[in-house]
Amino acid sequence: MNIRTATSKDAPAVARQYLQLTAEMAILAPQTIQPAPIDQTGYFKDYIEDANADVFLAEADGELLGFLLVVMAETRADPEVVFHRFGFVVDLYVTPNARKQGIGRALLNAATDWTRAHDGEFIQLNVVGEDTGARNFYQRLGFEPASLTLTHQV
């Protein structure tokens, strides 16, 4: 397996995997996520070309096994908010047949190195509450809840 930084020519393949990601998430959390309705190639191409973002790919034998999109973020400049600069993982996806092989961990390691190189303090990400597999995976890697969003139907 090889981890590398995506180029613009990789955007269509990443966009296809993004469609798979949103379809899987829509099954887990249909009240908050729906399958992406259109090709997101342009969306990923913009991030690939952005100096404050990167897309990392996991490949083996020419096959795309997964991707991670990370962007640099900062907390707002409000008096009551502690300033932080951090890497925000927007998306992480590993194809179902490649899971539990260390690919997600390798992609997060690449994002960690990238965040350090961009003077970030930590990595942050969101996970759908219903995705217990992902929550357990992140906790095993040392991620801890920083906040919790609660909802109540009315």
Coordinates of N, CA and C in Angstrom, one line a residue:
M1 N 0.8 -1.2 0.0 CA 0.0 0.0 0.0 C 0.9 1.2 0.0
N2 N 0.4 2.2 -0.7 CA 1.2 3.5 -0.9 C 0.2 4.7 -0.5
I3 N 0.7 5.6 0.3 CA 0.0 6.8 0.5 C 0.6 8.0 -0.2
R4 N -0.1 8.7 -1.0 CA 0.4 9.8 -1.7 C -0.6 11.0 -1.8
T5 N -0.1 12.1 -2.1 CA -0.9 13.3 -2.3 C -1.6 13.3 -3.7
A6 N -2.8 13.6 -3.7 CA -3.6 13.6 -4.9 C -3.2 14.7 -5.8
T7 N -3.3 14.5 -7.1 CA -3.2 15.6 -8.1 C -4.5 15.8 -8.8
S8 N -4.6 16.8 -9.6 CA -5.9 17.2 -10.2 C -6.5 16.0 -11.0
K9 N -5.6 15.2 -11.6 CA -6.1 14.1 -12.4 C -6.7 13.0 -11.6
D10 N -6.5 13.0 -10.3 CA -7.1 12.1 -9.3 C -8.5 12.5 -8.9
A11 N -8.9 13.7 -9.2 CA -10.2 14.2 -8.7 C -11.4 13.3 -9.1
P12 N -11.5 12.8 -10.3 CA -12.7 12.0 -10.7 C -12.7 10.7 -9.8
A13 N -11.6 10.1 -9.6 CA -11.6 8.8 -8.8 C -12.0 9.1 -7.3
V14 N -11.5 10.2 -6.8 CA -11.9 10.6 -5.4 C -13.4 10.9 -5.4
A15 N -13.9 11.6 -6.4 CA -15.3 11.9 -6.4 C -16.2 10.7 -6.4
R16 N -15.7 9.7 -7.2 CA -16.5 8.4 -7.2 C -16.5 7.8 -5.8
Q17 N -15.4 7.8 -5.1 CA -15.4 7.2 -3.8 C -16.2 8.1 -2.8
Y18 N -16.3 9.4 -3.0 CA -17.1 10.3 -2.2 C -18.6 9.9 -2.4
L19 N -19.0 9.5 -3.6 CA -20.4 9.1 -3.8 C -20.6 7.8 -2.9
Q20 N -19.7 6.9 -2.9 CA -19.8 5.7 -2.0 C -19.9 6.1 -0.5
L21 N -19.0 7.0 -0.1 CA -19.1 7.5 1.3 C -20.4 8.1 1.6
T22 N -20.9 9.0 0.8 CA -22.2 9.6 1.2 C -23.4 8.6 1.2
A23 N -23.3 7.6 0.3 CA -24.3 6.5 0.2 C -24.3 5.7 1.5
E24 N -23.1 5.4 2.0 CA -23.0 4.6 3.2 C -23.4 5.4 4.4
M25 N -23.1 6.7 4.4 CA -23.5 7.5 5.6 C -25.0 7.7 5.6
A26 N -25.6 7.8 4.4 CA -27.0 8.0 4.3 C -27.8 6.8 4.9
I27 N -27.2 5.6 4.8 CA -27.8 4.4 5.4 C -27.7 4.5 6.9
L28 N -26.6 5.0 7.4 CA -26.4 5.1 8.9 C -27.2 6.2 9.5
A29 N -27.2 7.3 8.8 CA -27.9 8.5 9.4 C -28.8 9.2 8.4
P30 N -29.9 8.6 8.0 CA -30.7 9.1 6.9 C -31.4 10.5 7.3
Q31 N -31.4 10.8 8.6 CA -32.0 12.0 9.0 C -31.1 13.2 8.9
T32 N -29.8 13.0 8.6 CA -28.8 14.1 8.5 C -28.0 14.0 7.2
I33 N -27.8 12.8 6.6 CA -27.0 12.7 5.5 C -27.8 12.1 4.3
Q34 N -27.6 12.6 3.1 CA -28.2 12.0 1.9 C -27.1 11.7 0.9
P35 N -27.2 10.8 0.0 CA -26.2 10.5 -1.0 C -26.0 11.8 -1.8
A36 N -24.7 12.0 -2.1 CA -24.4 13.2 -3.0 C -25.1 13.0 -4.3
P37 N -25.9 14.0 -4.7 CA -26.7 13.9 -5.9 C -26.0 14.1 -7.2
I38 N -24.8 14.6 -7.2 CA -24.0 14.9 -8.4 C -22.6 14.6 -8.3
D39 N -21.9 14.6 -9.4 CA -20.4 14.4 -9.4 C -19.7 15.5 -8.7
Q40 N -18.9 15.2 -7.8 CA -18.2 16.2 -7.0 C -16.7 16.4 -7.4
T41 N -16.4 16.1 -8.7 CA -15.0 16.2 -9.2 C -14.5 17.6 -9.0
G42 N -15.3 18.6 -9.3 CA -14.8 20.0 -9.2 C -14.5 20.4 -7.8
Y43 N -15.4 19.9 -6.9 CA -15.2 20.1 -5.4 C -13.8 19.6 -5.0
F44 N -13.5 18.4 -5.3 CA -12.2 17.8 -4.9 C -11.0 18.5 -5.7
K45 N -11.2 18.8 -6.9 CA -10.2 19.5 -7.7 C -9.8 20.8 -7.0
D46 N -10.8 21.6 -6.6 CA -10.5 22.8 -5.9 C -9.7 22.6 -4.6
Y47 N -10.0 21.6 -3.8 CA -9.3 21.3 -2.6 C -7.8 20.8 -3.0
I48 N -7.7 20.0 -4.0 CA -6.4 19.5 -4.4 C -5.5 20.7 -4.8
E49 N -6.0 21.7 -5.4 CA -5.3 22.8 -5.8 C -5.1 23.9 -4.8
D50 N -5.8 23.8 -3.6 CA -5.7 24.8 -2.5 C -4.5 24.6 -1.7
A51 N -3.7 25.6 -1.4 CA -2.5 25.5 -0.6 C -2.8 25.2 0.8
N52 N -4.0 25.5 1.3 CA -4.4 25.2 2.7 C -5.2 23.9 2.8
A53 N -5.1 23.0 1.9 CA -5.8 21.7 1.9 C -5.0 20.7 1.2
D54 N -5.3 19.5 1.4 CA -4.7 18.4 0.7 C -5.6 17.2 0.7
V55 N -5.5 16.4 -0.3 CA -6.2 15.1 -0.4 C -5.1 14.0 -0.5
F56 N -5.2 13.1 0.4 CA -4.3 11.9 0.5 C -5.0 10.7 0.0
L57 N -4.2 9.9 -0.8 CA -4.8 8.7 -1.4 C -4.0 7.5 -0.9
A58 N -4.8 6.4 -0.7 CA -4.2 5.1 -0.3 C -4.4 4.2 -1.6
E59 N -3.3 3.7 -2.1 CA -3.4 2.9 -3.3 C -2.6 1.6 -3.1
A60 N -3.0 0.6 -3.8 CA -2.3 -0.7 -3.9 C -2.5 -1.3 -5.3
D61 N -1.5 -1.6 -6.0 CA -1.6 -2.2 -7.3 C -2.4 -1.4 -8.3
G62 N -2.3 -0.1 -8.2 CA -3.1 0.8 -9.1 C -4.5 1.0 -8.7
E63 N -4.9 0.4 -7.6 CA -6.3 0.5 -7.1 C -6.4 1.6 -6.0
L64 N -7.4 2.5 -6.1 CA -7.6 3.4 -5.0 C -8.4 2.8 -3.9
L65 N -7.8 2.7 -2.7 CA -8.4 2.0 -1.6 C -9.1 3.0 -0.6
G66 N -8.7 4.2 -0.7 CA -9.3 5.2 0.2 C -8.7 6.6 0.0
F67 N -9.3 7.6 0.6 CA -8.8 8.9 0.6 C -9.1 9.7 1.9
L68 N -8.4 10.8 2.1 CA -8.6 11.7 3.2 C -8.5 13.1 2.7
L69 N -9.4 13.9 3.0 CA -9.4 15.4 2.7 C -9.1 16.1 4.0
V70 N -8.0 16.9 4.1 CA -7.7 17.7 5.3 C -7.5 19.1 4.9
V71 N -8.0 20.1 5.7 CA -7.9 21.5 5.5 C -7.3 22.1 6.7
M72 N -6.6 23.2 6.6 CA -6.2 24.0 7.7 C -7.3 24.9 8.2
A73 N -7.5 24.9 9.5 CA -8.6 25.7 10.1 C -8.1 26.4 11.3
E74 N -8.9 27.4 11.7 CA -8.6 28.2 12.9 C -9.9 28.5 13.6
T75 N -9.8 28.6 14.9 CA -10.9 29.0 15.7 C -11.2 30.5 15.5
R76 N -12.4 30.9 15.7 CA -12.8 32.3 15.4 C -12.0 33.2 16.4
A77 N -11.9 34.4 16.0 CA -11.2 35.4 16.8 C -12.2 36.1 17.7
D78 N -12.9 35.4 18.6 CA -13.8 36.0 19.5 C -13.1 36.0 20.9
P79 N -13.4 37.0 21.7 CA -12.7 37.2 23.0 C -12.8 36.0 23.9
E80 N -13.9 35.2 23.8 CA -14.1 34.1 24.8 C -13.6 32.8 24.2
V81 N -13.1 32.8 23.0 CA -12.6 31.5 22.4 C -11.1 31.5 22.3
V82 N -10.5 30.4 22.8 CA -9.1 30.2 22.7 C -8.7 29.9 21.3
F83 N -7.7 30.7 20.8 CA -7.3 30.5 19.4 C -6.5 29.2 19.2
H84 N -6.9 28.5 18.1 CA -6.1 27.3 17.7 C -6.1 27.3 16.2
R85 N -5.0 26.7 15.7 CA -4.8 26.4 14.3 C -4.7 24.9 14.2
F86 N -5.5 24.3 13.4 CA -5.5 22.8 13.4 C -5.9 22.3 12.0
G87 N -5.6 21.0 11.8 CA -6.0 20.3 10.6 C -7.4 19.8 10.9
F88 N -8.3 20.0 9.9 CA -9.6 19.5 10.0 C -9.8 18.5 8.9
V89 N -10.1 17.2 9.4 CA -10.4 16.2 8.4 C -11.8 16.3 8.0
V90 N -12.0 16.7 6.7 CA -13.4 16.8 6.2 C -14.0 15.5 5.9
D91 N -13.2 14.6 5.2 CA -13.6 13.3 4.8 C -12.5 12.3 4.9
L92 N -12.9 11.1 5.3 CA -12.0 9.9 5.4 C -12.8 8.8 4.9
Y93 N -12.3 8.1 3.9 CA -13.1 6.9 3.4 C -12.1 5.8 3.0
V94 N -12.4 4.6 3.4 CA -11.7 3.4 2.9 C -12.8 2.5 2.3
T95 N -12.5 1.9 1.2 CA -13.4 1.0 0.5 C -13.7 -0.2 1.4
P96 N -14.9 -0.7 1.4 CA -15.3 -1.8 2.3 C -14.3 -3.0 2.3
N97 N -13.9 -3.4 1.1 CA -13.0 -4.6 1.0 C -11.6 -4.3 1.5
A98 N -11.3 -3.0 1.8 CA -9.9 -2.7 2.3 C -9.9 -2.3 3.7
R99 N -11.0 -2.4 4.4 CA -11.0 -1.9 5.8 C -10.3 -2.9 6.7
K100 N -9.9 -2.4 7.9 CA -9.3 -3.2 8.9 C -7.9 -3.7 8.5
Q101 N -7.2 -2.9 7.6 CA -5.9 -3.3 7.1 C -4.9 -2.2 7.4
G102 N -5.3 -1.2 8.2 CA -4.4 -0.1 8.6 C -4.4 1.1 7.6
I103 N -5.3 1.1 6.7 CA -5.3 2.1 5.7 C -5.8 3.5 6.3
G104 N -6.9 3.4 7.1 CA -7.4 4.6 7.7 C -6.3 5.2 8.6
R105 N -5.6 4.4 9.4 CA -4.6 4.8 10.2 C -3.5 5.5 9.4
A106 N -3.1 4.9 8.3 CA -2.0 5.5 7.4 C -2.4 6.8 6.9
L107 N -3.7 6.9 6.5 CA -4.2 8.2 5.9 C -4.2 9.3 7.0
L108 N -4.6 8.9 8.2 CA -4.6 9.9 9.4 C -3.1 10.2 9.7
N109 N -2.2 9.3 9.6 CA -0.8 9.6 9.9 C -0.3 10.7 8.9
A110 N -0.7 10.5 7.6 CA -0.3 11.5 6.6 C -0.9 12.9 6.9
A111 N -2.2 12.9 7.4 CA -2.8 14.1 7.8 C -2.2 14.8 9.0
T112 N -1.7 13.9 9.9 CA -1.0 14.4 11.1 C 0.3 15.1 10.7
D113 N 1.1 14.4 9.8 CA 2.3 15.0 9.4 C 2.1 16.3 8.6
W114 N 1.1 16.3 7.8 CA 0.7 17.5 7.0 C 0.3 18.7 7.9
T115 N -0.5 18.3 9.0 CA -0.9 19.4 9.9 C 0.3 20.0 10.7
R116 N 1.2 19.1 11.1 CA 2.5 19.6 11.8 C 3.3 20.5 10.8
A117 N 3.4 20.1 9.6 CA 4.1 20.9 8.6 C 3.5 22.3 8.3
H118 N 2.2 22.4 8.6 CA 1.4 23.6 8.4 C 1.2 24.3 9.8
D119 N 2.0 24.0 10.7 CA 1.9 24.6 12.1 C 0.6 24.5 12.8
G120 N 0.0 23.3 12.6 CA -1.3 23.0 13.3 C -1.0 22.4 14.6
E121 N -1.9 22.6 15.6 CA -1.7 22.0 16.9 C -2.3 20.6 17.1
F122 N -3.3 20.3 16.4 CA -4.0 19.0 16.5 C -4.9 18.8 15.3
I123 N -5.4 17.6 15.2 CA -6.4 17.3 14.1 C -7.8 17.2 14.8
Q124 N -8.7 17.7 14.0 CA -10.1 17.6 14.5 C -10.9 17.0 13.3
L125 N -12.0 16.3 13.7 CA -12.9 15.7 12.7 C -14.3 15.5 13.4
N126 N -15.3 15.3 12.5 CA -16.6 15.0 13.0 C -17.0 13.6 12.6
V127 N -17.8 13.0 13.4 CA -18.2 11.6 13.1 C -19.7 11.6 13.4
V128 N -20.5 10.9 12.5 CA -21.9 10.8 12.7 C -22.1 9.9 13.9
G129 N -23.0 10.3 14.8 CA -23.2 9.5 16.1 C -23.6 8.1 15.8
E130 N -24.3 7.8 14.8 CA -24.7 6.4 14.5 C -23.6 5.5 14.0
D131 N -22.5 6.1 13.6 CA -21.4 5.4 13.0 C -20.5 4.9 14.1
T132 N -20.9 3.9 14.8 CA -20.1 3.3 16.0 C -18.8 2.8 15.6
G133 N -18.7 2.2 14.4 CA -17.5 1.6 13.9 C -16.4 2.7 13.7
A134 N -16.8 3.8 13.1 CA -15.9 5.0 13.0 C -15.5 5.6 14.3
R135 N -16.5 5.7 15.2 CA -16.2 6.3 16.5 C -15.2 5.4 17.3
N136 N -15.4 4.1 17.2 CA -14.5 3.2 17.9 C -13.1 3.3 17.3
F137 N -13.0 3.4 16.0 CA -11.8 3.5 15.3 C -11.0 4.7 15.7
Y138 N -11.7 5.9 15.7 CA -11.0 7.1 16.1 C -10.6 7.1 17.6
Q139 N -11.4 6.5 18.5 CA -11.1 6.4 19.9 C -9.8 5.6 20.1
R140 N -9.7 4.5 19.3 CA -8.5 3.6 19.4 C -7.3 4.3 19.0
L141 N -7.4 5.3 18.2 CA -6.3 6.1 17.7 C -6.0 7.3 18.7
G142 N -6.8 7.5 19.7 CA -6.5 8.5 20.7 C -7.4 9.8 20.5
F143 N -8.3 9.8 19.6 CA -9.2 10.9 19.5 C -10.2 10.9 20.6
E144 N -10.5 12.1 21.1 CA -11.4 12.3 22.3 C -12.5 13.3 21.9
P145 N -13.7 13.2 22.4 CA -14.7 14.2 22.2 C -14.3 15.5 22.7
A146 N -14.5 16.5 21.8 CA -14.2 17.9 22.2 C -15.5 18.7 22.5
S147 N -16.6 18.2 21.9 CA -17.9 18.8 22.1 C -18.9 17.7 21.6
L148 N -20.1 17.9 22.0 CA -21.2 17.0 21.6 C -22.4 17.8 21.2
T149 N -22.9 17.5 20.0 CA -24.1 18.1 19.5 C -25.3 17.2 19.8
L150 N -26.3 17.7 20.5 CA -27.5 16.9 20.8 C -28.7 17.5 20.1
T151 N -29.6 16.6 19.7 CA -30.8 17.1 19.0 C -32.0 16.5 19.7
H152 N -33.2 17.1 19.6 CA -34.4 16.6 20.2 C -35.5 16.9 19.2
Q153 N -36.2 15.9 18.8 CA -37.3 16.1 17.8 C -38.5 16.9 18.4
V154 N -39.0 17.8 17.7 CA -40.2 18.6 18.1 C -41.4 18.4 17.2

